[in-house]
Every structure is written in C-alpha cells, then in structure tokens.
XYZ file of C-alpha atoms in Angstrom:
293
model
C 142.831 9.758 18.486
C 143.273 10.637 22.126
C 146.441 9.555 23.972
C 146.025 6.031 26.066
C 144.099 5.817 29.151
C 145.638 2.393 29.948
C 149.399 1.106 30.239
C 150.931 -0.674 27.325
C 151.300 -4.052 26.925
C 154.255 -5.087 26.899
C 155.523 -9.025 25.396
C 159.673 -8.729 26.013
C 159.632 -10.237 29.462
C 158.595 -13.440 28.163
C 160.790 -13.029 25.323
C 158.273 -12.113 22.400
C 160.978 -10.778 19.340
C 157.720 -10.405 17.019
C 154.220 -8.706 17.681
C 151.246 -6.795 16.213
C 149.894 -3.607 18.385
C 147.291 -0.999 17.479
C 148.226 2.409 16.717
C 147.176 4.544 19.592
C 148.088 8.030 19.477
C 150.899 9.700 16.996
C 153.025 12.953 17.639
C 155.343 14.830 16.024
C 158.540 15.504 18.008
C 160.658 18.677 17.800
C 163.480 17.054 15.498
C 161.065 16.301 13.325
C 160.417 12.717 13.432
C 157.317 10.516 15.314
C 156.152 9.225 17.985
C 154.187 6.382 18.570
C 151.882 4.658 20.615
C 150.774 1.468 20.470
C 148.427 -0.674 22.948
C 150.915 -3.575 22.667
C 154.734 -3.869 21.625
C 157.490 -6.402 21.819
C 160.097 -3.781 21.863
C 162.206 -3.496 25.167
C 162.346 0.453 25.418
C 165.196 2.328 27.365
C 163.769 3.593 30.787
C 165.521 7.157 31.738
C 164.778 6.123 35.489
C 167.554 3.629 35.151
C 168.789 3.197 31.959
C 171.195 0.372 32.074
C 169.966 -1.538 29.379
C 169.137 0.397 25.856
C 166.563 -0.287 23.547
C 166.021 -2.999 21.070
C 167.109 -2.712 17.536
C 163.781 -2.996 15.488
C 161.407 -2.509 12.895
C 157.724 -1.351 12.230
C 155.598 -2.819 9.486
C 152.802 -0.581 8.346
C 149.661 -1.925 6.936
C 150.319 -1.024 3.970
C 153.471 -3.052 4.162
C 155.983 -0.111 4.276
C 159.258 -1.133 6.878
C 160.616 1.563 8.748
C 162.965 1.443 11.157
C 162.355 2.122 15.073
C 165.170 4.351 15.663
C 165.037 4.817 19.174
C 162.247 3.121 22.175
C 161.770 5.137 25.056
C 159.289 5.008 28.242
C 156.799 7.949 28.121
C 154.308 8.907 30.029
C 151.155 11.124 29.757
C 148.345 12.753 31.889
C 146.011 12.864 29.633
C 146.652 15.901 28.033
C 149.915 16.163 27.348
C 152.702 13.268 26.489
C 156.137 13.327 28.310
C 159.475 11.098 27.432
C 162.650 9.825 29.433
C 163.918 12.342 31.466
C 161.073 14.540 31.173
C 158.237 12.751 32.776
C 157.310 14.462 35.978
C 156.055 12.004 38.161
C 157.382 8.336 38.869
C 155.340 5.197 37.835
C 151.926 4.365 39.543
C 151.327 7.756 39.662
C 147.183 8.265 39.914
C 145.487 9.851 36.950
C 149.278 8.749 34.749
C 149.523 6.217 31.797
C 153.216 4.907 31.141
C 153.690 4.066 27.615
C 156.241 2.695 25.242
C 157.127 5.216 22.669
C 158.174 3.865 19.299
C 160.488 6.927 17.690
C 160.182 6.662 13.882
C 161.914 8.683 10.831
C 160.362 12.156 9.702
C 158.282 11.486 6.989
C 156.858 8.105 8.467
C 152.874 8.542 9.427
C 151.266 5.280 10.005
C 147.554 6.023 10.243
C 146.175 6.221 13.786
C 143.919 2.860 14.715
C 145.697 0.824 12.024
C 147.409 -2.523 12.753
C 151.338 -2.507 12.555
C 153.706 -5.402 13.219
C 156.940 -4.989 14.971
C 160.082 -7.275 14.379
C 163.067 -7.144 16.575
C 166.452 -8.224 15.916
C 166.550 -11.384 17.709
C 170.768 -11.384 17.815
C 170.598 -8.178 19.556
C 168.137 -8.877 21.875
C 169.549 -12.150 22.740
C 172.896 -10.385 23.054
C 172.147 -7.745 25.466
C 169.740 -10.448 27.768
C 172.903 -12.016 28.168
C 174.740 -8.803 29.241
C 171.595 -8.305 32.161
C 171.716 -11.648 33.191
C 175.507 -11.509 33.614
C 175.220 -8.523 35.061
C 172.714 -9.512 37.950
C 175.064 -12.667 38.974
C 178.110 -10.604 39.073
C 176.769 -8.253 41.451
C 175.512 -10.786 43.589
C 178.662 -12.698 43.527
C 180.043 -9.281 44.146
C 178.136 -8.763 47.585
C 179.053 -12.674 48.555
C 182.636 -11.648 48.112
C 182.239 -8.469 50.175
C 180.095 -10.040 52.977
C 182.596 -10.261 55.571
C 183.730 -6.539 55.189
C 180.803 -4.958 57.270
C 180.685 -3.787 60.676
C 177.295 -2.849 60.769
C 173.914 -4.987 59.356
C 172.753 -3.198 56.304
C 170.188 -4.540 53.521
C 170.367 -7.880 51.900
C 170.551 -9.062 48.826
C 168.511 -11.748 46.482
C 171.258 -14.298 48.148
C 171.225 -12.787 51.970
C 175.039 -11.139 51.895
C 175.246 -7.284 52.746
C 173.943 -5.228 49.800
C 176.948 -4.255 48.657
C 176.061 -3.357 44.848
C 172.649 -1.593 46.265
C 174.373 0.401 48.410
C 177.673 1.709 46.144
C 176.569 1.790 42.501
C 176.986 4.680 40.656
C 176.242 3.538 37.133
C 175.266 0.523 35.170
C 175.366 0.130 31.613
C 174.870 -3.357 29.935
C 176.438 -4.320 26.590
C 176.020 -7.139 24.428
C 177.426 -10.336 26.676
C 178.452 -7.874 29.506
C 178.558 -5.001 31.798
C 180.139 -1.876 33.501
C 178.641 -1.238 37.038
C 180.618 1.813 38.830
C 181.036 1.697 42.426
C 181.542 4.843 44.398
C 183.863 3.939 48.152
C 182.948 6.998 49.637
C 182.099 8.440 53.402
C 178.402 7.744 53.121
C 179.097 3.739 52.519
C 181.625 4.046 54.951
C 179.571 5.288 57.747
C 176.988 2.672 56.341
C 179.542 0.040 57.731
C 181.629 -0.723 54.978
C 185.319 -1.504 55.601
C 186.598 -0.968 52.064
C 190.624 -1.617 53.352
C 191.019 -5.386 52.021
C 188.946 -4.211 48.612
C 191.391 -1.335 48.224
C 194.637 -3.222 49.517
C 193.710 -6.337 47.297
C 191.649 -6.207 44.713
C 192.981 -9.116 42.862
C 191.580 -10.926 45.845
C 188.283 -10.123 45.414
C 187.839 -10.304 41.718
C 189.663 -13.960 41.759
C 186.509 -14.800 44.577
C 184.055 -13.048 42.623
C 185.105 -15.416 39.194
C 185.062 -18.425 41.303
C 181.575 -18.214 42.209
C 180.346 -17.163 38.864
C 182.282 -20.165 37.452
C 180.467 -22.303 39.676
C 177.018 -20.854 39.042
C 177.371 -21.131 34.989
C 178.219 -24.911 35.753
C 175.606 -25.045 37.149
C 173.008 -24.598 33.837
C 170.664 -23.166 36.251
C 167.343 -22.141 35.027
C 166.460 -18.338 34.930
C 162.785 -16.425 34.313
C 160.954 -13.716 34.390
C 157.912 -13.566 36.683
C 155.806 -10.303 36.116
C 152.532 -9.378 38.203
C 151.165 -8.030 34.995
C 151.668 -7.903 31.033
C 151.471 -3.965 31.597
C 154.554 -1.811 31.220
C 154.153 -0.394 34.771
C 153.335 -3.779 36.172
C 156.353 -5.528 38.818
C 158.672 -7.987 37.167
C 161.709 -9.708 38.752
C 164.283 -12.021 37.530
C 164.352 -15.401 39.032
C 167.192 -17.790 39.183
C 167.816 -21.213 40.559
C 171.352 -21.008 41.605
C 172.500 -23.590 43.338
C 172.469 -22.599 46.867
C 169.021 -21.026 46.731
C 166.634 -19.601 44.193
C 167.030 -15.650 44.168
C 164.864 -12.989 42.682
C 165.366 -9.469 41.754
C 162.852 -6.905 40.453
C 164.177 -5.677 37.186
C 162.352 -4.256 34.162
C 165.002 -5.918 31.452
C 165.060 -8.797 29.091
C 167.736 -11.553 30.270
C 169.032 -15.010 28.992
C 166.458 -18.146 29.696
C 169.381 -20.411 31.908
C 172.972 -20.252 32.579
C 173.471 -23.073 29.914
C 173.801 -20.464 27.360
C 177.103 -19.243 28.788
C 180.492 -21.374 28.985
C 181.909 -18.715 31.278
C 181.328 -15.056 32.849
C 184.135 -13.566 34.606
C 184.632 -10.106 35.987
C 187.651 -7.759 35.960
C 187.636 -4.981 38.753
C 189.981 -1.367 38.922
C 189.848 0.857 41.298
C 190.506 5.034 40.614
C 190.228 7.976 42.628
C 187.672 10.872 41.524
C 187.213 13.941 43.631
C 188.936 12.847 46.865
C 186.781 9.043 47.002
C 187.787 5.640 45.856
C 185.468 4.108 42.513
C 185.426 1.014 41.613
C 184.724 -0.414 38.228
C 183.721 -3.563 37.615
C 183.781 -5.066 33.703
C 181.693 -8.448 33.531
C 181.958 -10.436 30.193
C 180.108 -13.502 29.706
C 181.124 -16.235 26.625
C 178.278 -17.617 24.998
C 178.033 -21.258 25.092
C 179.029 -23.451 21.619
C-alpha cells in the first residue's frame, strides 16, 4: 500500500489506553526492524520537535493474535513519496502537500500484513504515571512565572495565568518523568536584555522555590478539574490543556497526555539549583508530584 494521504488519528488526548487502527503503510528501517502506520492509534508517540514527554510503553496485537511489543513511537512525516522520522522530517507541521503520522517501531522479524486490523494496548500505569509528570509540570512552571512576576522591568509575554512568561522565555530543556519533571532554565544576556532582573532569584533561591511550593500546595487543594480540548482527533490538529485553578481557568497548547484533576495528587512541590555553564547562570528546577491515596 501507498503511504497515508491523511493525518493519523490519534485517541491519547482523551485518554484512550486501548484501540484498533488499520495497517497503513509498513517499512523496513535501517536497524532492521519496522515501521508502521496505522490510520488510528492510542499510543502517545515522542515528538523530536519537543520531546519532553517519551512514548508510551505498549503493545501490538496482530490479527492473527501474535503480541509484539512497540518498542519505540515516534512522529513521522511523509510527502508522499518518501517517509521521514523525529529529527529528520524537513518541514514543520501543517506543511501543504505533508501527512504527519504516528510511527509504531516494531522488532525485526515482525510483518503484520498491510490493510489488516491490529489492536494496540498500552500500559495504563505508565501512561497514568507520566500524565501526572506533564500535568505537574505545566503548574510548576506557571507557579514559577507567578513567583517571578515582580522581577521584570520591561512587559514581555504572558502566561496561561497573566504573570511575565518567565518559563517561555528561559527554558532550555524539559524532560517529564513518571510523577515529575526537570525544566532547565538558562539566566543569560538575551533574558536579561528581555527585562529580567535575575538578582533576588540568584541571591535567594530558597525564596522563590518556598513561593513556588506554596502556590502549588494551594492549587492541589484545590481538586481542580483538568482536560484536554483538541480542535481535531488528527495528530497535527491543536490541543491545549485546560485547568480550573482557582483564580482563573488557564489553558496551554500542548501535544501530551496529563492527569484528569488535581485530586489525584496529595502534593507537588518543586526543588530549584542554580549552576554556572559557559559564563551564564542555569537554573534547574526538579518538580515531584505524590499521588493521592
């Protein structure tokens, strides 16, 4: 069979763990083992644009019943002729005359037949474990930029919550883990002539982490409800996370899978250190969230 001609569909943002899809288009990759396409998947895949959170843990059932495991899930992308992955793709997404895909990497030696029906099962711990990480994640940035708000002289973007952009603006890296995070911030002379005072961050740090954990603590108490809304079930379609904090409901666009409400946490607190690396301040910042029960 050809390769796609339309986006997959994709069933993670509303939480799917479980799913059938059609098998598209197969390749073998230069290691050996396969690629493939389906037109629908449950399977969160890692995105090379920005990839903070990794794939799911999962498994493909062919129809003949044979279980194989998914042993990596990356974005792809294809022209029609020729199909690129992660770092590789060329172009970004909404490219015209471009298909984005979800590309389900399988052993050598696995060849489910092209057109068949396969069911995918993903390890709902996992999954559940990393949402967690993302969600905690997105409130400790923004809890983050409410602690920083005061140390601009100059009006710069906003975030979800209205406070100066802080984590936009700085961050480095992001990498989410199962119940947390590590987002590095770089203090250098670009955010500096952005506006950013860094002296109170570097002279007291303590400061701003024990301001950072205060606000977090009063957003899990808060149970607050938290969703994915998504323009379309396509993998190139816009999806944001939504929260109802208690001072405000705030949305971000993000393409990851997260926790359903701040109920399933009993805490999430953040622990910041600051280094120096090539002649600029960095700041790390480690978030850990406790699941609830």
């Amino acid at each position: 069979m050809s390769l796609p001609t339309v986006d997959t569909t994709v069933t993670y943002p509303a939480g799917a763990v479980a799913g059938t899809g059609t098998v598209l288009y197969t390749q073998t990759l230069p290691d050996g083992r396969l690629a493939v396409l389906t037109d629908s998947t449950p399977v969160h895949p890692v995105d090379a644009g920005w990839p903070d959170q990794g794939a799911d843990r999962a498994t493909l059932t062919t129809a003949d019943g044979t279980e194989v495991p998914v042993e990596d899930c990356v974005v792809g992308a294809t022209d029609g002729s020729s199909l690129f992955l992660g770092r590789d793709i060329p172009v970004r997404k909404g490219t015209e005359g471009w298909v984005f895909t979800v590309v389900h990497v399988l052993p050598a030696g696995t060849v489910p037949a092209e057109g068949s029906e396969v069911r995918f099962q993903v390890d709902n711990g996992y999954r559940a474990a990393l949402s967690a990480g993302h969600t905690a994640c997105h409130l400790a940035s923004l809890a983050l930029n409410k602690a920083l708000a005061e140390a601009w002289k100059k009006d710069v973007q906003a975030d979800a919550a209205g406070n100066p952009d802080f984590d936009a603006l700085a961050i480095e890296t992001s990498t989410i883990s199962e119940f947390g995070s590590r987002d590095l911030y770089r203090l250098g002379k670009s955010l500096r002539r952005k506006g950013f005072l860094p002296d109170a961050l570097l002279a007291s740090p303590e400061v701003v982490e024990e301001a950072v954990n205060r606000t977090l603590a009063g957003w899990v108490a808060s149970g607050a409800a938290v969703r994915i809304e998504r323009d379309s079930e396509l993998l190139t379609g816009m999806r944001r996370w939504v929260c109802d904090l208690p001072d405000g409901t705030v949305s971000i666009p993000c393409g990851g899978t997260h926790s359903d409400s701040l109920a399933r946490f009993s805490g999430i607190q953040v622990r910041l250190s600051l280094k120096t690396a090539d002649g600029a301040a960095e700041m790390v910042m480690e978030t850990s969230g406790t699941p609830a029960g």
